Amino acid sequence: MRKAVIFFFFGLSGTILLTGLGIWQLQRLNWKENLLQEIESKISGKPQPLPQQLERAKNRYLPVVVNGSFLPGELHVLVSIKRVGAGYRIIAPFQTSDGRRIMIDRGFVPVSEKNAERQMNTTKITGNLHWPNEIDRFIPDTDYASNIWFARDVDSMASELETLPVLLIARSLTDKGVTPVPVDMSGIPNNHFEYAMTWFSLAAIWGIMSVFAFRHRSIAIKG
């Protein structure tokens, strides 16, 4: 009888634990949805001048407008656009009207336009500040000889282009041959509902199996 009681509490504890993990994921879902709403509101806000003091955590996604001109040189980040195919993001140095050198993600070009000439005139650019987190151990090393990057590594790119480690993702057109790829919500995952359903499913399976196993053991003891 003592073993049966221990077995029962073991099954009950597992069911409670798995259910608790599902509830925790629903709480995380609520937190993530609120965070996404905040980010979306920030992305679509009214553009403002580039702040004098820039902080990554505070200014990420901040909509800004800058005046200035492009400088010689650019970096090419290999990407693939859905329903379009492979190509490159064009990262170019830009000197603002107040003398600061930052980087502009001008947008996407097909592979065939990698080395095409771009417009370098004085211009006004609207976009969002961003410090993408695209570096992990699976990303290949940069091919400096061919000027092919596999991620937007802001610090490394800034060192290469001799700019501040500041990247502005353009949402206004900077060249007729470059398609802007503005900051949006598509790159921010929100899988907490799926995780919650997985934990709840496991809790149900654990509970059902525990009931059947307990009943089978009880019948065996009575027999």
Short mmCIF file of C-alpha atoms in Angstrom, two decimals:
data_model
loop_
_atom_site.label_atom_id
_atom_site.label_comp_id
_atom_site.label_asym_id
_atom_site.label_seq_id
_atom_site.Cartn_x
_atom_site.Cartn_y
_atom_site.Cartn_z
CA MET A 1 0.00 0.00 0.00
CA ARG A 2 2.85 2.37 0.83
CA LYS A 3 4.37 1.87 -2.63
CA ALA A 4 1.01 2.63 -4.23
CA VAL A 5 0.75 5.90 -2.30
CA ILE A 6 4.30 6.88 -3.33
CA PHE A 7 3.49 6.01 -6.94
CA PHE A 8 0.31 8.11 -6.80
CA PHE A 9 2.10 11.18 -5.46
CA PHE A 10 4.88 10.72 -8.02
CA GLY A 11 2.33 10.82 -10.84
CA LEU A 12 0.46 13.75 -9.27
CA SER A 13 3.66 15.74 -8.72
CA GLY A 14 4.72 15.28 -12.35
CA THR A 15 1.32 16.43 -13.59
CA ILE A 16 1.39 19.51 -11.34
CA LEU A 17 4.95 20.38 -12.39
CA LEU A 18 4.19 20.15 -16.10
CA THR A 19 0.97 22.12 -15.68
CA GLY A 20 2.91 24.78 -13.77
CA LEU A 21 5.38 25.07 -16.65
CA GLY A 22 2.46 25.59 -19.04
CA ILE A 23 1.01 28.34 -16.82
CA TRP A 24 4.45 29.96 -16.62
CA GLN A 25 4.65 30.03 -20.44
CA LEU A 26 1.24 31.72 -20.60
CA GLN A 27 2.54 34.36 -18.21
CA ARG A 28 5.57 34.77 -20.45
CA LEU A 29 3.21 35.07 -23.43
CA ASN A 30 1.41 37.98 -21.77
CA TRP A 31 4.75 39.64 -21.00
CA LYS A 32 5.99 39.14 -24.58
CA GLU A 33 2.81 40.51 -26.15
CA ASN A 34 3.06 43.65 -24.02
CA LEU A 35 6.73 43.99 -24.98
CA LEU A 36 5.94 43.60 -28.68
CA GLN A 37 3.23 46.25 -28.46
CA GLU A 38 5.74 48.60 -26.85
CA ILE A 39 8.34 47.89 -29.55
CA GLU A 40 5.81 48.30 -32.36
CA SER A 41 4.70 51.64 -30.92
CA LYS A 42 8.34 52.73 -30.73
CA ILE A 43 9.17 51.62 -34.28
CA SER A 44 6.26 53.51 -35.80
CA GLY A 45 6.74 56.67 -33.73
CA LYS A 46 7.50 60.11 -35.10
CA PRO A 47 11.13 60.41 -36.30
CA GLN A 48 13.33 62.72 -34.26
CA PRO A 49 16.86 64.06 -34.63
CA LEU A 50 19.70 61.67 -33.85
CA PRO A 51 20.32 61.92 -30.08
CA GLN A 52 23.65 63.30 -28.95
CA GLN A 53 24.04 60.54 -26.37
CA LEU A 54 23.28 57.09 -27.76
CA GLU A 55 22.58 54.05 -25.60
CA ARG A 56 21.86 50.67 -27.17
CA ALA A 57 19.21 49.52 -24.73
CA LYS A 58 17.45 52.88 -24.62
CA ASN A 59 17.67 53.84 -28.31
CA ARG A 60 17.11 50.47 -30.00
CA TYR A 61 14.30 50.84 -32.60
CA LEU A 62 14.18 54.61 -32.09
CA PRO A 63 12.84 56.36 -35.24
CA VAL A 64 15.20 59.13 -36.31
CA VAL A 65 15.86 61.43 -39.25
CA VAL A 66 19.37 62.49 -40.27
CA ASN A 67 20.76 64.89 -42.84
CA GLY A 68 24.16 64.41 -44.37
CA SER A 69 26.00 62.56 -47.12
CA PHE A 70 27.32 59.10 -47.82
CA LEU A 71 31.04 58.44 -47.66
CA PRO A 72 33.07 56.12 -49.90
CA GLY A 73 33.03 52.42 -49.13
CA GLU A 74 30.31 49.96 -48.19
CA LEU A 75 29.90 46.49 -46.71
CA HIS A 76 27.78 43.69 -48.16
CA VAL A 77 25.81 41.41 -45.82
CA LEU A 78 24.56 38.21 -47.49
CA VAL A 79 20.85 37.67 -46.85
CA SER A 80 17.82 36.02 -48.40
CA ILE A 81 14.52 37.83 -48.81
CA LYS A 82 11.32 35.76 -48.84
CA ARG A 83 9.84 35.42 -52.35
CA VAL A 84 12.80 37.37 -53.75
CA GLY A 85 15.89 35.26 -53.14
CA ALA A 86 19.51 35.85 -52.23
CA GLY A 87 21.15 39.23 -52.22
CA TYR A 88 22.96 41.71 -50.00
CA ARG A 89 22.16 44.36 -47.45
CA ILE A 90 24.21 47.43 -48.24
CA ILE A 91 25.85 48.96 -45.17
CA ALA A 92 27.41 52.35 -45.93
CA PRO A 93 29.21 55.03 -43.91
CA PHE A 94 27.34 58.31 -43.56
CA GLN A 95 28.44 61.66 -42.22
CA THR A 96 25.66 63.62 -40.56
CA SER A 97 25.32 67.37 -40.86
CA ASP A 98 26.74 67.75 -37.33
CA GLY A 99 29.89 65.82 -38.29
CA ARG A 100 29.21 62.39 -36.81
CA ARG A 101 30.03 59.27 -38.82
CA ILE A 102 27.43 56.52 -38.51
CA MET A 103 26.35 53.55 -40.63
CA ILE A 104 23.26 53.32 -42.82
CA ASP A 105 21.65 50.02 -43.74
CA ARG A 106 20.47 51.25 -47.14
CA GLY A 107 18.52 48.10 -47.93
CA PHE A 108 18.60 45.10 -50.27
CA VAL A 109 20.11 44.53 -53.70
CA PRO A 110 20.16 41.33 -55.80
CA VAL A 111 23.42 39.40 -56.06
CA SER A 112 24.00 40.84 -59.54
CA GLU A 113 23.99 44.40 -58.12
CA LYS A 114 26.52 43.78 -55.36
CA ASN A 115 29.18 46.06 -56.82
CA ALA A 116 26.94 48.56 -58.63
CA GLU A 117 27.52 52.26 -58.12
CA ARG A 118 25.20 53.96 -55.57
CA GLN A 119 24.04 57.52 -55.21
CA MET A 120 26.36 59.44 -52.87
CA ASN A 121 24.63 62.83 -52.81
CA THR A 122 23.67 64.84 -49.74
CA THR A 123 20.35 63.58 -48.51
CA LYS A 124 17.87 63.20 -45.67
CA ILE A 125 17.28 59.68 -44.35
CA THR A 126 14.48 58.43 -42.13
CA GLY A 127 14.81 55.11 -40.36
CA ASN A 128 15.23 53.28 -37.05
CA LEU A 129 18.31 52.82 -34.94
CA HIS A 130 19.13 49.17 -34.40
CA TRP A 131 21.85 46.95 -32.97
CA PRO A 132 20.92 43.53 -34.43
CA ASN A 133 21.88 40.43 -32.49
CA GLU A 134 22.83 38.17 -35.39
CA ILE A 135 26.11 36.66 -34.18
CA ASP A 136 26.33 33.05 -33.03
CA ARG A 137 28.73 30.13 -33.37
CA PHE A 138 27.10 28.98 -36.61
CA ILE A 139 27.78 32.22 -38.49
CA PRO A 140 30.73 31.85 -40.92
CA ASP A 141 33.66 34.20 -40.63
CA THR A 142 33.57 37.35 -42.72
CA ASP A 143 35.11 37.02 -46.18
CA TYR A 144 37.05 40.27 -46.18
CA ALA A 145 38.68 39.57 -49.56
CA SER A 146 35.29 39.39 -51.28
CA ASN A 147 33.61 41.88 -48.95
CA ILE A 148 30.95 39.39 -47.87
CA TRP A 149 29.56 39.50 -44.35
CA PHE A 150 27.16 36.94 -42.95
CA ALA A 151 25.68 39.02 -40.13
CA ARG A 152 25.30 42.66 -39.16
CA ASP A 153 27.98 42.84 -36.49
CA VAL A 154 27.70 46.53 -35.62
CA ASP A 155 30.96 46.82 -33.70
CA SER A 156 33.06 45.00 -36.31
CA MET A 157 31.43 46.87 -39.19
CA ALA A 158 31.98 50.20 -37.45
CA SER A 159 35.65 49.35 -37.02
CA GLU A 160 35.91 48.41 -40.68
CA LEU A 161 34.19 51.60 -41.89
CA GLU A 162 35.71 53.85 -39.20
CA THR A 163 32.36 55.07 -37.88
CA LEU A 164 30.57 55.16 -34.57
CA PRO A 165 29.00 51.80 -33.65
CA VAL A 166 25.60 53.16 -34.68
CA LEU A 167 23.44 51.58 -37.38
CA LEU A 168 20.42 53.33 -38.87
CA ILE A 169 18.08 51.02 -40.83
CA ALA A 170 16.71 53.20 -43.63
CA ARG A 171 13.02 53.16 -44.38
CA SER A 172 13.31 55.96 -46.93
CA LEU A 173 14.78 55.37 -50.38
CA THR A 174 18.50 56.19 -50.65
CA ASP A 175 19.09 54.86 -54.17
CA LYS A 176 16.70 53.74 -56.91
CA GLY A 177 18.55 50.42 -57.14
CA VAL A 178 18.38 49.63 -53.41
CA THR A 179 15.15 48.42 -51.80
CA PRO A 180 14.77 49.59 -48.18
CA VAL A 181 14.16 46.80 -45.66
CA PRO A 182 12.78 48.72 -42.64
CA VAL A 183 12.81 47.44 -39.09
CA ASP A 184 9.65 45.46 -38.31
CA MET A 185 8.41 42.82 -35.88
CA SER A 186 9.09 39.78 -38.06
CA GLY A 187 12.51 39.11 -36.54
CA ILE A 188 11.23 38.97 -32.96
CA PRO A 189 10.01 35.46 -32.08
CA ASN A 190 7.00 34.83 -29.88
CA ASN A 191 6.55 31.07 -29.40
CA HIS A 192 5.29 31.06 -25.82
CA PHE A 193 1.77 29.88 -26.74
CA GLU A 194 3.20 26.84 -28.56
CA TYR A 195 5.48 26.14 -25.59
CA ALA A 196 2.52 26.39 -23.21
CA MET A 197 0.45 23.95 -25.28
CA THR A 198 3.39 21.54 -25.32
CA TRP A 199 3.68 21.58 -21.52
CA PHE A 200 -0.09 21.22 -21.05
CA SER A 201 -0.11 18.28 -23.49
CA LEU A 202 2.72 16.60 -21.62
CA ALA A 203 0.88 17.21 -18.32
CA ALA A 204 -2.27 15.56 -19.74
CA ILE A 205 -0.30 12.59 -21.09
CA TRP A 206 1.61 12.21 -17.81
CA GLY A 207 -1.62 12.38 -15.81
CA ILE A 208 -3.47 9.83 -17.99
CA MET A 209 -0.54 7.43 -18.00
CA SER A 210 -0.17 7.78 -14.23
CA VAL A 211 -3.88 6.98 -13.70
CA PHE A 212 -3.73 3.89 -15.91
CA ALA A 213 -0.51 2.73 -14.33
CA PHE A 214 -1.91 3.28 -10.81
CA ARG A 215 -5.10 1.38 -11.63
CA HIS A 216 -3.12 -1.46 -13.19
CA ARG A 217 -0.92 -1.68 -10.09
CA SER A 218 -3.96 -1.59 -7.79
CA ILE A 219 -5.64 -4.43 -9.72
CA ALA A 220 -2.43 -6.44 -9.62
CA ILE A 221 -2.18 -6.00 -5.82
CA LYS A 222 -5.82 -7.03 -5.30
CA GLY A 223 -5.33 -10.08 -7.52
#
